[in-house]
Coordinates of C-alpha atoms in Angstrom, one line a residue:
M1 CA -7.6 -3.5 -10.1
D2 CA -5.4 -4.0 -13.3
R3 CA -2.1 -2.7 -12.6
S4 CA -1.5 -1.4 -16.0
L5 CA -4.5 1.1 -15.5
I6 CA -3.5 2.3 -12.0
K7 CA -2.4 6.2 -11.9
R8 CA -1.3 7.5 -8.6
E9 CA -3.5 10.3 -8.9
D10 CA -6.6 8.5 -9.4
L11 CA -5.8 6.5 -6.1
P12 CA -7.6 7.9 -2.8
E13 CA -5.3 9.4 -0.4
V14 CA -5.4 6.4 2.2
L15 CA -4.7 3.0 0.6
E16 CA -6.0 -0.3 1.8
P17 CA -4.1 -3.6 1.5
K18 CA -6.2 -4.6 -1.7
Q19 CA -5.0 -1.6 -3.4
I20 CA -1.2 -2.2 -2.3
Q21 CA -1.6 -5.9 -3.5
S22 CA -2.6 -4.6 -6.8
I23 CA 0.0 -2.1 -7.4
L24 CA 2.7 -4.3 -6.0
N25 CA 1.2 -7.3 -8.1
I26 CA 1.8 -9.7 -5.0
G27 CA -0.5 -12.1 -3.4
R28 CA -2.9 -11.5 -0.5
R29 CA -0.7 -13.4 1.9
Q30 CA 2.4 -11.6 0.8
T31 CA 0.6 -8.3 1.2
Y32 CA -0.3 -8.9 4.8
V33 CA 3.2 -10.3 5.6
L34 CA 4.4 -6.7 4.4
L35 CA 1.9 -5.0 6.3
N36 CA 2.4 -6.7 9.7
D37 CA 5.9 -5.5 9.7
P38 CA 6.0 -2.6 7.3
P39 CA 8.9 -0.5 6.4
F40 CA 6.5 2.5 6.1
H41 CA 3.9 4.2 8.3
V42 CA 0.6 2.1 8.6
V43 CA -2.4 3.2 10.6
R44 CA -4.4 0.6 12.1
I45 CA -8.1 1.0 13.1
G46 CA -9.1 -2.1 15.0
R47 CA -8.6 -4.7 12.2
L48 CA -8.5 -2.3 9.3
I49 CA -5.2 -1.4 7.8
K50 CA -4.6 2.0 6.2
V51 CA -1.5 3.5 4.3
P52 CA -1.1 7.1 3.5
K53 CA -0.6 7.1 -0.1
E54 CA 2.3 9.5 0.1
V55 CA 4.3 7.4 2.7
F56 CA 3.7 4.3 0.5
F57 CA 4.9 5.8 -2.7
N58 CA 7.7 7.4 -1.2
W59 CA 8.7 4.0 0.1
L60 CA 8.2 2.4 -3.2
D61 CA 10.1 5.2 -5.1
G62 CA 13.0 4.7 -2.6
A63 CA 12.8 7.9 -0.6
K64 CA 14.3 7.9 2.8
Q65 CA 11.6 7.3 5.7
G66 CA 12.1 9.2 8.8

């Protein structure tokens, strides 16, 4: 996924690690380090990790969590 082509409105309501990796332009390992001790709400379903789009972009934009 090319970061220059990503539009928030085109993303699904729930993001997966590969989408977060692409948005932040970081490596796979860095993505999972972030998601293992996240500064935002993460949903774990077995081994799957899902992040609500709104929560992620609020964090990315510097909005207060809580």
